[in-house]
mmCIF file of C-alpha atoms and ligand atoms in Angstrom:
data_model
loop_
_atom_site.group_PDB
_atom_site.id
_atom_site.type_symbol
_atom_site.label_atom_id
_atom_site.label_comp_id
_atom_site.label_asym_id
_atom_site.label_seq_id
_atom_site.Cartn_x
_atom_site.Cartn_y
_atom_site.Cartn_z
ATOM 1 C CA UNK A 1 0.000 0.000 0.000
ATOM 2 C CA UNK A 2 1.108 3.791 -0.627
ATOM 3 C CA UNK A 3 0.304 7.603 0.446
ATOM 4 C CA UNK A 4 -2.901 8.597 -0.493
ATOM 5 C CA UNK A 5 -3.447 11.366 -3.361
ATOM 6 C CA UNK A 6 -6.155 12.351 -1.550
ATOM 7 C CA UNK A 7 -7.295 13.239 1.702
ATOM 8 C CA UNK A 8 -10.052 11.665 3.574
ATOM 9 C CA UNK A 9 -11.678 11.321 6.757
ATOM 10 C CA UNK A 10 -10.025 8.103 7.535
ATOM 11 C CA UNK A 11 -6.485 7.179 7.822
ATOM 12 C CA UNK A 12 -3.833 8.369 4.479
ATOM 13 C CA UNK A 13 -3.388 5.136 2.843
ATOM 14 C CA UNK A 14 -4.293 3.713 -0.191
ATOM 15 C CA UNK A 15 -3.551 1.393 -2.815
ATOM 16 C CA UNK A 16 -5.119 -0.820 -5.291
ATOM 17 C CA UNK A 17 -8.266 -2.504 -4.547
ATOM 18 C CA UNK A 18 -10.270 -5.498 -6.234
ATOM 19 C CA UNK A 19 -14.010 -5.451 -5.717
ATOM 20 C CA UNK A 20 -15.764 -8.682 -6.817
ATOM 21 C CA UNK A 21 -19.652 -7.964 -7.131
ATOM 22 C CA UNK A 22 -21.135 -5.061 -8.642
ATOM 23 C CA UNK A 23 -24.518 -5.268 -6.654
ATOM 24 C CA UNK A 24 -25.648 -3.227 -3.586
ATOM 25 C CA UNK A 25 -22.664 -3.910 -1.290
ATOM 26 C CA UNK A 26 -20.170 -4.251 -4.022
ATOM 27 C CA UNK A 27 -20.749 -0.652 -5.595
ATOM 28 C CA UNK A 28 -20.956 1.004 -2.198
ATOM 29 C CA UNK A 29 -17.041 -0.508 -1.143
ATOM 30 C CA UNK A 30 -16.518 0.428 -4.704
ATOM 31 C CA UNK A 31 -17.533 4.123 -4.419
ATOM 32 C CA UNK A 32 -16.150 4.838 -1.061
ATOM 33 C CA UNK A 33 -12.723 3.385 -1.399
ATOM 34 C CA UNK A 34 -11.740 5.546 -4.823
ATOM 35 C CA UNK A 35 -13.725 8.407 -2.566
ATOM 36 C CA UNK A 36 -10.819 7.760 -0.587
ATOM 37 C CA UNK A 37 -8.220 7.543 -3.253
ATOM 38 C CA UNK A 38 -8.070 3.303 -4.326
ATOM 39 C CA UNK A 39 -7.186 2.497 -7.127
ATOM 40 C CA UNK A 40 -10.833 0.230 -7.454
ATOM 41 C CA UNK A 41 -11.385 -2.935 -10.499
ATOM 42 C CA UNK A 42 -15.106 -3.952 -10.092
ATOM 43 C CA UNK A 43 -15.697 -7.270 -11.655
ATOM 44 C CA UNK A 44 -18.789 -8.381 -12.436
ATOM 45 C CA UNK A 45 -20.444 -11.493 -14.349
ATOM 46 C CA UNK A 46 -22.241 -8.568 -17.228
ATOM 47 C CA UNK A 47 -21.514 -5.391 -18.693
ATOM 48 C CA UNK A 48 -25.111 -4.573 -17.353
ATOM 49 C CA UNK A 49 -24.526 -5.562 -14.027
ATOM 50 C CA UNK A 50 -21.327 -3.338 -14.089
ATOM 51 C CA UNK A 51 -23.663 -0.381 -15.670
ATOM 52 C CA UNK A 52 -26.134 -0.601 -13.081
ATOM 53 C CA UNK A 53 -23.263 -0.508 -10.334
ATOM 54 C CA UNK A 54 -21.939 2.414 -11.644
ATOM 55 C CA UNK A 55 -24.625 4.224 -12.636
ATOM 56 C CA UNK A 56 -25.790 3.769 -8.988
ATOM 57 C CA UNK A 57 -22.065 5.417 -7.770
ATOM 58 C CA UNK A 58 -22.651 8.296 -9.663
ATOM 59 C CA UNK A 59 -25.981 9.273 -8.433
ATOM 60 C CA UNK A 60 -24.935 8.740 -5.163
ATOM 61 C CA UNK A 61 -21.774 10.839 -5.596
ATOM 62 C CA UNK A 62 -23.678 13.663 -7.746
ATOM 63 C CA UNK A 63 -26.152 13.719 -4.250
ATOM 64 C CA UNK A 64 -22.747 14.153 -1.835
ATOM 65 C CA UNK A 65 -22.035 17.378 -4.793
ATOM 66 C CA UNK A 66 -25.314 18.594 -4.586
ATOM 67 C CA UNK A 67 -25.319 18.579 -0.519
ATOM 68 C CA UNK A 68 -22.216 19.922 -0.528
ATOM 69 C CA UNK A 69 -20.291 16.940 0.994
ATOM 70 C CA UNK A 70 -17.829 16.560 -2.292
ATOM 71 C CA UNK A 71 -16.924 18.758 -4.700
ATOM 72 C CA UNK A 72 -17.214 18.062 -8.301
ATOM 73 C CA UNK A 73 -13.876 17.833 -8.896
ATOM 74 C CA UNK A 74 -13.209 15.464 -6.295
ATOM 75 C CA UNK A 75 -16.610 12.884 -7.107
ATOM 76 C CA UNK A 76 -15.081 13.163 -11.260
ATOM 77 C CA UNK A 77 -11.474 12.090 -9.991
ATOM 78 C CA UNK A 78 -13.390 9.585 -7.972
ATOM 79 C CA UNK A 79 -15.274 7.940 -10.746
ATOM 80 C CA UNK A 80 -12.247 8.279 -12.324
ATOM 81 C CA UNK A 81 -10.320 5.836 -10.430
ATOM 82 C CA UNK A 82 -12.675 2.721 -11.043
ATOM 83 C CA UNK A 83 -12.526 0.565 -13.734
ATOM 84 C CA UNK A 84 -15.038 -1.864 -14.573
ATOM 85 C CA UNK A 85 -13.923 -5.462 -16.038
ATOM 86 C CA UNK A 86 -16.003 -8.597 -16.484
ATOM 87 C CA UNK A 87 -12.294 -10.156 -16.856
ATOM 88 C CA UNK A 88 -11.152 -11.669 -13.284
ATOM 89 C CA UNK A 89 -7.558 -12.092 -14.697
ATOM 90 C CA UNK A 90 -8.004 -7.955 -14.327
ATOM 91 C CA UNK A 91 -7.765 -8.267 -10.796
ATOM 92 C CA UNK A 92 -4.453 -9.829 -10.937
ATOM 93 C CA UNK A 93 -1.954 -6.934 -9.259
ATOM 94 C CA UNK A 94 -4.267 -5.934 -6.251
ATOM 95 C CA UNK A 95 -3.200 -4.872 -2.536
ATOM 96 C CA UNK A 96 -6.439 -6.262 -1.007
ATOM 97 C CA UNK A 97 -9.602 -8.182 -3.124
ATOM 98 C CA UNK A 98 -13.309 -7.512 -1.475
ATOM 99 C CA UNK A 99 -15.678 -10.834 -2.684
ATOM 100 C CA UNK A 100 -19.139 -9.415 -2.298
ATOM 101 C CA UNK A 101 -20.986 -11.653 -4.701
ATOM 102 C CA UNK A 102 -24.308 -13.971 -3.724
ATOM 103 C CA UNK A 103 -24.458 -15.208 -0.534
ATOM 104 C CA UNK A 104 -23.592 -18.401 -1.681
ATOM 105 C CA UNK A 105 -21.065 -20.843 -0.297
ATOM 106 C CA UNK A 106 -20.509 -22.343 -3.944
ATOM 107 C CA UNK A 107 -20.517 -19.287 -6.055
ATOM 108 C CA UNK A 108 -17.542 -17.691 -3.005
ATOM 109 C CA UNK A 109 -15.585 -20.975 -3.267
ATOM 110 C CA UNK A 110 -14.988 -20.526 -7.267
ATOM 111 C CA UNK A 111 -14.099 -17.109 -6.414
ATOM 112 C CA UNK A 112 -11.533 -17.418 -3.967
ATOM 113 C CA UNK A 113 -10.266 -20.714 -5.936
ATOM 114 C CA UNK A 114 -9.708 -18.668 -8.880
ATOM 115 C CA UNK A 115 -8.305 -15.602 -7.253
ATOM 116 C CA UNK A 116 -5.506 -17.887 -5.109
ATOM 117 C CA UNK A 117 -4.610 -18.931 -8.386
ATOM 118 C CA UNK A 118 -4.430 -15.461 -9.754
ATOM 119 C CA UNK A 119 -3.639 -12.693 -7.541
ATOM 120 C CA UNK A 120 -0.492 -11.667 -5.967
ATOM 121 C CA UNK A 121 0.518 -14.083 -2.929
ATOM 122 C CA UNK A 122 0.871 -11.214 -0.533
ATOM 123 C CA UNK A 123 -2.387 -9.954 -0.903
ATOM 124 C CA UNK A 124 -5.429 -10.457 1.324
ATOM 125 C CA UNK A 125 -8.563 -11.631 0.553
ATOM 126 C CA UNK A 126 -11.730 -10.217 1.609
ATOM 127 C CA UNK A 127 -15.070 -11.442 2.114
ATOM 128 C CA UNK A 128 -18.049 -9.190 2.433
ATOM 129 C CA UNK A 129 -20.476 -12.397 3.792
ATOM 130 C CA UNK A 130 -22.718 -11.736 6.459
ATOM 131 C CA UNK A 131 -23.051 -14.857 7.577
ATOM 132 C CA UNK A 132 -20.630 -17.830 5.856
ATOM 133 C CA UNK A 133 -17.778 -18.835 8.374
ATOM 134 C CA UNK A 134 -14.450 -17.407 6.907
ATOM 135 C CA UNK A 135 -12.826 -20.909 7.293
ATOM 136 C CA UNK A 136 -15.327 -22.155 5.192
ATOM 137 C CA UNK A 137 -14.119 -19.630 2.344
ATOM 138 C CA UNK A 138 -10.739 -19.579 3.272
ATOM 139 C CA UNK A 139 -10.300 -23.203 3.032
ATOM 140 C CA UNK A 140 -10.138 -23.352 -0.624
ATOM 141 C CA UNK A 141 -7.027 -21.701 -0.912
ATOM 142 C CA UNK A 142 -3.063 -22.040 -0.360
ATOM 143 C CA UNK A 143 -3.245 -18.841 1.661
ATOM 144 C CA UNK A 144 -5.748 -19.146 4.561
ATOM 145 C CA UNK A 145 -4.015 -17.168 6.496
ATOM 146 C CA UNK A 146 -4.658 -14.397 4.240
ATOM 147 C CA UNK A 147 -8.478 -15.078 4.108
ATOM 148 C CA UNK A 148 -10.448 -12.507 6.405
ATOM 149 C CA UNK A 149 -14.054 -11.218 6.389
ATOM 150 C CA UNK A 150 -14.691 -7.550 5.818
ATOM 151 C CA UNK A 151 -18.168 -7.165 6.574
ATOM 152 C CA UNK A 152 -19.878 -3.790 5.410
ATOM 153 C CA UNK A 153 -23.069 -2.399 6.388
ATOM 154 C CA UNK A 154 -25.877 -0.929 3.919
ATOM 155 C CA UNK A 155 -25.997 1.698 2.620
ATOM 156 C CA UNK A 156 -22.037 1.188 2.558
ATOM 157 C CA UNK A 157 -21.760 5.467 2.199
ATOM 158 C CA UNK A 158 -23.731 5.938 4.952
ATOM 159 C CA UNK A 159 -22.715 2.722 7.450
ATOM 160 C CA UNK A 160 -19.642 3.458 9.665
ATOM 161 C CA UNK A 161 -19.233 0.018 11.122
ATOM 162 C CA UNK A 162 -17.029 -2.734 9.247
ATOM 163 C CA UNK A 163 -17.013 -6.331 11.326
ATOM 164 C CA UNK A 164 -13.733 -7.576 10.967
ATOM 165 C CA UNK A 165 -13.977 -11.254 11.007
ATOM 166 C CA UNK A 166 -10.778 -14.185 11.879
ATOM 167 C CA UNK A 167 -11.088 -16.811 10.136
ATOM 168 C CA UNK A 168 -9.376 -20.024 11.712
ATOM 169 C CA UNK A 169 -5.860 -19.312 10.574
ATOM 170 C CA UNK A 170 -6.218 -15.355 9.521
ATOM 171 C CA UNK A 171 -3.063 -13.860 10.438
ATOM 172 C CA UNK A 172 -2.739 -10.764 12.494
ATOM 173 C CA UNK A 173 -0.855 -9.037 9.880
ATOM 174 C CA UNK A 174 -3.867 -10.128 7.191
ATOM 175 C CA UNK A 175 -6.317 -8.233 10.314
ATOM 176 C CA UNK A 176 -4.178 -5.395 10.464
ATOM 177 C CA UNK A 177 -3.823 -4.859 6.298
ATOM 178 C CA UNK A 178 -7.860 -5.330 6.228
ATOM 179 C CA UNK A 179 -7.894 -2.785 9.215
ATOM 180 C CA UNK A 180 -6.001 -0.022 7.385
ATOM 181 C CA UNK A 181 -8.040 -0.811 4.412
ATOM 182 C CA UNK A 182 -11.339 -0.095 6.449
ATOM 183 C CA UNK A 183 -9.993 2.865 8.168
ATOM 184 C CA UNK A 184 -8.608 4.552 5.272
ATOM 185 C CA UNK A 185 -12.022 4.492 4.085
ATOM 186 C CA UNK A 186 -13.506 6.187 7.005
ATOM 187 C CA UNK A 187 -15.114 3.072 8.903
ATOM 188 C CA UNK A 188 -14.413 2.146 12.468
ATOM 189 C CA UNK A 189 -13.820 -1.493 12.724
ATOM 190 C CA UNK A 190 -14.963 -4.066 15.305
ATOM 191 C CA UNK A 191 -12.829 -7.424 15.140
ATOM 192 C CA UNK A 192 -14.470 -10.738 15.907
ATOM 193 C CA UNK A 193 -11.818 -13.033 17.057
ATOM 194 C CA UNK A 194 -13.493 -16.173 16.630
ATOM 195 C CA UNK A 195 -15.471 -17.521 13.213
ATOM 196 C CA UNK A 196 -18.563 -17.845 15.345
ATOM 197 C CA UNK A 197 -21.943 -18.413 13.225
ATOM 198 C CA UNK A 198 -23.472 -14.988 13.018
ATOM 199 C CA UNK A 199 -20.120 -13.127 13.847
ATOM 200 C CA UNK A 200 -21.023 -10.782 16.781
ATOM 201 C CA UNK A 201 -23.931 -7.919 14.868
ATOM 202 C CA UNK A 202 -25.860 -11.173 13.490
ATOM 203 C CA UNK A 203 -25.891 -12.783 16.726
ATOM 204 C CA UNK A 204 -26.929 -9.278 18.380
ATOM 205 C CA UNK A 205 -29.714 -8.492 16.209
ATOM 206 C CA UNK A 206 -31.188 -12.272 15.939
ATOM 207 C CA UNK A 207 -31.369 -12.534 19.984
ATOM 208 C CA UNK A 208 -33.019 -9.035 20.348
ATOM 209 C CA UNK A 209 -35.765 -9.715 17.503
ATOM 210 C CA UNK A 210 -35.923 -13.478 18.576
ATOM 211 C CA UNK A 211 -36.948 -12.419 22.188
ATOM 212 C CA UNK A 212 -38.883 -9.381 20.983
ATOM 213 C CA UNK A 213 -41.286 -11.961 18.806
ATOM 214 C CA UNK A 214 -41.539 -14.270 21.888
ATOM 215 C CA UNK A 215 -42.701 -11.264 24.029
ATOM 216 C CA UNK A 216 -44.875 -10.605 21.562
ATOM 217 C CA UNK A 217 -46.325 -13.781 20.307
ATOM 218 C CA UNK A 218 -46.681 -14.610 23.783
ATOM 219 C CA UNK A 219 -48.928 -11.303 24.475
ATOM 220 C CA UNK A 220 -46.655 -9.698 27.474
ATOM 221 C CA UNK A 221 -46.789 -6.337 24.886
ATOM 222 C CA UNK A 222 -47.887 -4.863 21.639
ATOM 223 C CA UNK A 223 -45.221 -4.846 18.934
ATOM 224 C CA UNK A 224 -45.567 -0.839 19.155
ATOM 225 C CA UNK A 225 -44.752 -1.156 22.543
ATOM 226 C CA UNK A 226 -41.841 -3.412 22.971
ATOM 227 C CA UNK A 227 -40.183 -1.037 20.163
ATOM 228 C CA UNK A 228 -40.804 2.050 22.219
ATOM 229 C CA UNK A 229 -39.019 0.028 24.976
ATOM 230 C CA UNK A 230 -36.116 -0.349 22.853
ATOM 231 C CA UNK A 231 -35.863 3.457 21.370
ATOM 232 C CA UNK A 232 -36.573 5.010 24.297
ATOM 233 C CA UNK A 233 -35.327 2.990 27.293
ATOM 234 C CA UNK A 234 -32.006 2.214 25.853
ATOM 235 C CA UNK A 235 -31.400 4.851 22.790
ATOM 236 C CA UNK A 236 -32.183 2.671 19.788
ATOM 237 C CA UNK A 237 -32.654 4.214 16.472
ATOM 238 C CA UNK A 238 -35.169 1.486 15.897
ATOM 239 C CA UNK A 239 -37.116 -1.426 17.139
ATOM 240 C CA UNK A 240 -36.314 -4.507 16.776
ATOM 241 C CA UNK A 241 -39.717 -5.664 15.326
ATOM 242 C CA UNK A 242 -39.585 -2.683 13.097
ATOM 243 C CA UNK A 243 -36.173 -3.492 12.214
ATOM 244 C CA UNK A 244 -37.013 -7.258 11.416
ATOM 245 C CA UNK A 245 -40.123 -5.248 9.278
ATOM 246 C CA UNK A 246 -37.309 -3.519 7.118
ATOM 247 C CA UNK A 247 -34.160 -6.260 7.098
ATOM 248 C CA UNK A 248 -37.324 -8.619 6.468
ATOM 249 C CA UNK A 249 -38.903 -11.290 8.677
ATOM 250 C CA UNK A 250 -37.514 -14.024 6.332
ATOM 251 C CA UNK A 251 -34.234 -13.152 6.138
ATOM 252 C CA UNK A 252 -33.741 -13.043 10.116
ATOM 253 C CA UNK A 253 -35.400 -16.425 10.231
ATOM 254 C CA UNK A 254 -32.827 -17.808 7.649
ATOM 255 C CA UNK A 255 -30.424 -16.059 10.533
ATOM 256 C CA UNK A 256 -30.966 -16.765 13.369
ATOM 257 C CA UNK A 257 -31.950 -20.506 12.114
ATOM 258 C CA UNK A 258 -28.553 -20.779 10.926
ATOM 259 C CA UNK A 259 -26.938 -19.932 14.170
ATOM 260 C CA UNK A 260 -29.293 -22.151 16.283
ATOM 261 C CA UNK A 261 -28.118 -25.081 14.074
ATOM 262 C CA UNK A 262 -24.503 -24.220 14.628
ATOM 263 C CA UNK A 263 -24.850 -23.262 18.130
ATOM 264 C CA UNK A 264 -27.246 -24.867 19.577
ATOM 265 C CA UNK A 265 -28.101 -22.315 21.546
ATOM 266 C CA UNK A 266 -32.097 -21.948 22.436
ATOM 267 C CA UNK A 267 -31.699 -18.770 22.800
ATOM 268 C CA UNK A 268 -31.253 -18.288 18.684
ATOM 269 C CA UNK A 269 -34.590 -21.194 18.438
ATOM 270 C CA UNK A 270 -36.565 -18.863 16.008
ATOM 271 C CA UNK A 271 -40.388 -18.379 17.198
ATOM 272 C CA UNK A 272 -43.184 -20.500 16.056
ATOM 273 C CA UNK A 273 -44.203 -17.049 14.988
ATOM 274 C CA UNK A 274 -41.882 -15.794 13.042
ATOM 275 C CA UNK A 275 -41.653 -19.173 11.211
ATOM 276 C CA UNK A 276 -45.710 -18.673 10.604
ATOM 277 C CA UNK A 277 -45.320 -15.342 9.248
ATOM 278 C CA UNK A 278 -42.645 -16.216 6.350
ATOM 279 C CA UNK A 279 -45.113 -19.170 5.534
ATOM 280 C CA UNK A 280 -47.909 -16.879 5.095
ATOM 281 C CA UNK A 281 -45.568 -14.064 3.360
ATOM 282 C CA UNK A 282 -45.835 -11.568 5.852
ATOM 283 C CA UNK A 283 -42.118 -10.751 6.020
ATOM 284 C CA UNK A 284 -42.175 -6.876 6.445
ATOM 285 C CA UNK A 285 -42.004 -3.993 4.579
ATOM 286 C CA UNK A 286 -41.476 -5.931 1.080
ATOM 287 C CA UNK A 287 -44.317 -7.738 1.312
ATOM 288 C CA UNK A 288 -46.931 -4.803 3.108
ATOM 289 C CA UNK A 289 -47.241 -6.751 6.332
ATOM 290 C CA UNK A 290 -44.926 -8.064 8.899
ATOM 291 C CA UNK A 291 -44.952 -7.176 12.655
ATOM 292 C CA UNK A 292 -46.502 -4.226 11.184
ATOM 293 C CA UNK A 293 -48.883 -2.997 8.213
ATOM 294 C CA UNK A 294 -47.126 -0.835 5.455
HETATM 295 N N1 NAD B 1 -27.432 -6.435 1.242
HETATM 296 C C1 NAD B 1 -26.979 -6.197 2.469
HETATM 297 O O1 NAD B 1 -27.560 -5.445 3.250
HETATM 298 C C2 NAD B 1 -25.685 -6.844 2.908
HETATM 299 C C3 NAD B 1 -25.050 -6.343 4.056
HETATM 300 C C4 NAD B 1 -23.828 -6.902 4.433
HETATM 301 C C5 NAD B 1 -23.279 -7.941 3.692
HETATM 302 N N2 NAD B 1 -23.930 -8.416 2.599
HETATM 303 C C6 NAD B 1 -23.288 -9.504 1.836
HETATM 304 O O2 NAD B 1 -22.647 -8.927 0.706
HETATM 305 C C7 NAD B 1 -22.658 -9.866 -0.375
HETATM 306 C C8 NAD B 1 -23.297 -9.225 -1.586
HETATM 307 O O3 NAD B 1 -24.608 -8.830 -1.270
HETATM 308 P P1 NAD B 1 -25.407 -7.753 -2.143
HETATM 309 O O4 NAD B 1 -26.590 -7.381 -1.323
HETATM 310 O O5 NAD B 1 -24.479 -6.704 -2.641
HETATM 311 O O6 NAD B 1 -25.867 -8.668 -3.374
HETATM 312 P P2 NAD B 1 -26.361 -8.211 -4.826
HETATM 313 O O7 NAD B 1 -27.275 -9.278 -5.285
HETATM 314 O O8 NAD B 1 -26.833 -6.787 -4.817
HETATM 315 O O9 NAD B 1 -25.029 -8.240 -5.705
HETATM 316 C C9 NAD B 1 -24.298 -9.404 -5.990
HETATM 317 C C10 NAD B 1 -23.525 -9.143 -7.284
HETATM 318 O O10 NAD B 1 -22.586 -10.209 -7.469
HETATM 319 C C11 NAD B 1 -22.526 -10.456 -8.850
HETATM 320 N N3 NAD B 1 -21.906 -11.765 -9.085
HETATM 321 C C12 NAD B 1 -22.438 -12.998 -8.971
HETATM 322 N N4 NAD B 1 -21.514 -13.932 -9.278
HETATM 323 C C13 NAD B 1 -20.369 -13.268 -9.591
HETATM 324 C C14 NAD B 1 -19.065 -13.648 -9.989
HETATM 325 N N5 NAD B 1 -18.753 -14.936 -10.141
HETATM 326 N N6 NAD B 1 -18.138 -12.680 -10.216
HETATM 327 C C15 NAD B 1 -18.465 -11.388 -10.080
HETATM 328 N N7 NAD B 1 -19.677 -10.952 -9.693
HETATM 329 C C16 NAD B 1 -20.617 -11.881 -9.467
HETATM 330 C C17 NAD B 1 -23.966 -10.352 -9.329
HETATM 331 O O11 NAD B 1 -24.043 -10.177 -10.736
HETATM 332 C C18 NAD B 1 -24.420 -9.118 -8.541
HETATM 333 O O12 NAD B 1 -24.185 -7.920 -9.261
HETATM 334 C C19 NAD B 1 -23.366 -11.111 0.137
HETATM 335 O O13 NAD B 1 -22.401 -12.018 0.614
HETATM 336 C C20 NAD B 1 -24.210 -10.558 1.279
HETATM 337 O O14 NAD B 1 -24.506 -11.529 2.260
HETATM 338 C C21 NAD B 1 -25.116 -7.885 2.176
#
């Protein structure tokens, strides 16, 4: 890694950067790390794909211009700094690779196969997963030691917490290269030392909206109610059944089910309710009714 070009709010270094995964989470790495003066590839399966990712940076950098937050000099020089490939033999002479394609063990194994075949041997590899154990991904290569999860938060511009996540054999040099990376782009890390299912924000949020639907189902308070306990008797932005509304009742059921199979743990046992609601399709906001009507 080298001096920055530019400043930023985070720390002055930068380098080159590969960002597998042009979709919600892949763009938004994308767009803040040349923000912060990376070098960025974005590799994606389709030109369109790539399109859409950009197109999507742009906007959102045009709205930092028009708020005053960038100048237009700065958000051009930005743009300026990613290239788009559907090549992965263009990622070849990276500092650090992000992987943030489908949630899917298979489709991150050929990934990380191919790039520990193709990318310099010192570099790290990053996963953006929110949920696949690092060792899992990290086991497919020659270099697990250089294997780490780098877990962003959406809206990636807006989000200031990365999880960093140890694999089984991540080295603490691997961390502290993936910590610079993070901080350079103006998040504050958290480091989870050990590959637990869930990591530690996955495990947070499942217990707090598994025990909120129990309370609930269970008729000890309205779902209004246990959410103004939350915002106002501990400072939460949101409630946790409003928050399972918007993240969507199915996907913290495919969470926290995951984590009670690995953990065995009742306290991750999803809720006869919750498990009623997905079979019905009320899972939140997407679908009009979850906890709550939209
Ligand atoms: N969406 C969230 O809020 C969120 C938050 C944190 C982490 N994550 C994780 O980030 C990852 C990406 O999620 P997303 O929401 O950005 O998904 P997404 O569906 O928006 O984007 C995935 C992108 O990966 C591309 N892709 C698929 N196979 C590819 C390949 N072989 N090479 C290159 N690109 C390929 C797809 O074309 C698509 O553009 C997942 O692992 C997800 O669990 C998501």
């Amino acid at each position: 890694m080298r001096l920055a070009r530019m400043g930023n709010e985070g720390c002055a270094v930068a380098g080159k950067l590969a960002v597998i995964g042009a979709g919600l989470m892949g763009s938004g790495i994308a767009q803040v790390s040349a923000q912060a003066g990376w070098d960025v590839v974005l590799r994606d399966v389709t030109d369109a794909a790539l399109t859409r990712g950009t197109d999507g940076i742009k906007a959102s950098y045009d709205r930092f211009v028009a708020k005053g937050k960038m100048t237009a000099e700065d958000a051009e020089a930005a743009l300026a700094r990613i290239t788009t490939t559907t090549d992965l033999d263009a990622v070849a002479d990276v500092d650090i690779v992000v992987e943030a394609v489908f949630e899917k063990l298979e489709v991150k194994h050929e990934i990380f196969r191919t790039l520990d075949d193709l990318v310099r041997e010192d570099a790290v590899l990053a996963s953006n997963t929110s949920a696949i154990p690092i060792t899992k991904i990290a086991a497919v290569t020659k270099r697990p030691e250089r294997v780490v999860g780098a877990h962003f938060f959406s809206p990636v511009p807006m989000m200031q917490l990365c999880e960093l996540v140890r694999g089984y054999k991540t080295s603490d040099e691997t961390l502290a290269t993936t910590r610079a990376f993070a901080e350079s782009v103006g998040k504050t890390c958290i480091v989870v030392n050990r590959d637990v299912a869930g990591f530690v924000t996955t495990r947070l949020i499942s217990a707090l909206v598994v025990e909120a639907a129990k309370l609930y189902e269970s008729g000890v308070a309205s779902a209004e109610d246990i959410d103004i306990a939350c915002k106002l008797g501990f400072g939460h932005a949101m409630g946790p059944l409003a928050t399972a509304d918007l993240t969507g009742v199915d996907i913290l059921l495919h969470a926290t089910s995951n984590i009670y199979t690995e953990s065995q743990d009742e306290k991750f046992a999803p809720p006869e309710l919750m498990r009623r609601m997905v079979d019905a399709g009320d899972i939140g906001r997407k679908s009009g009714q979850g906890f709550y009507k939209h």
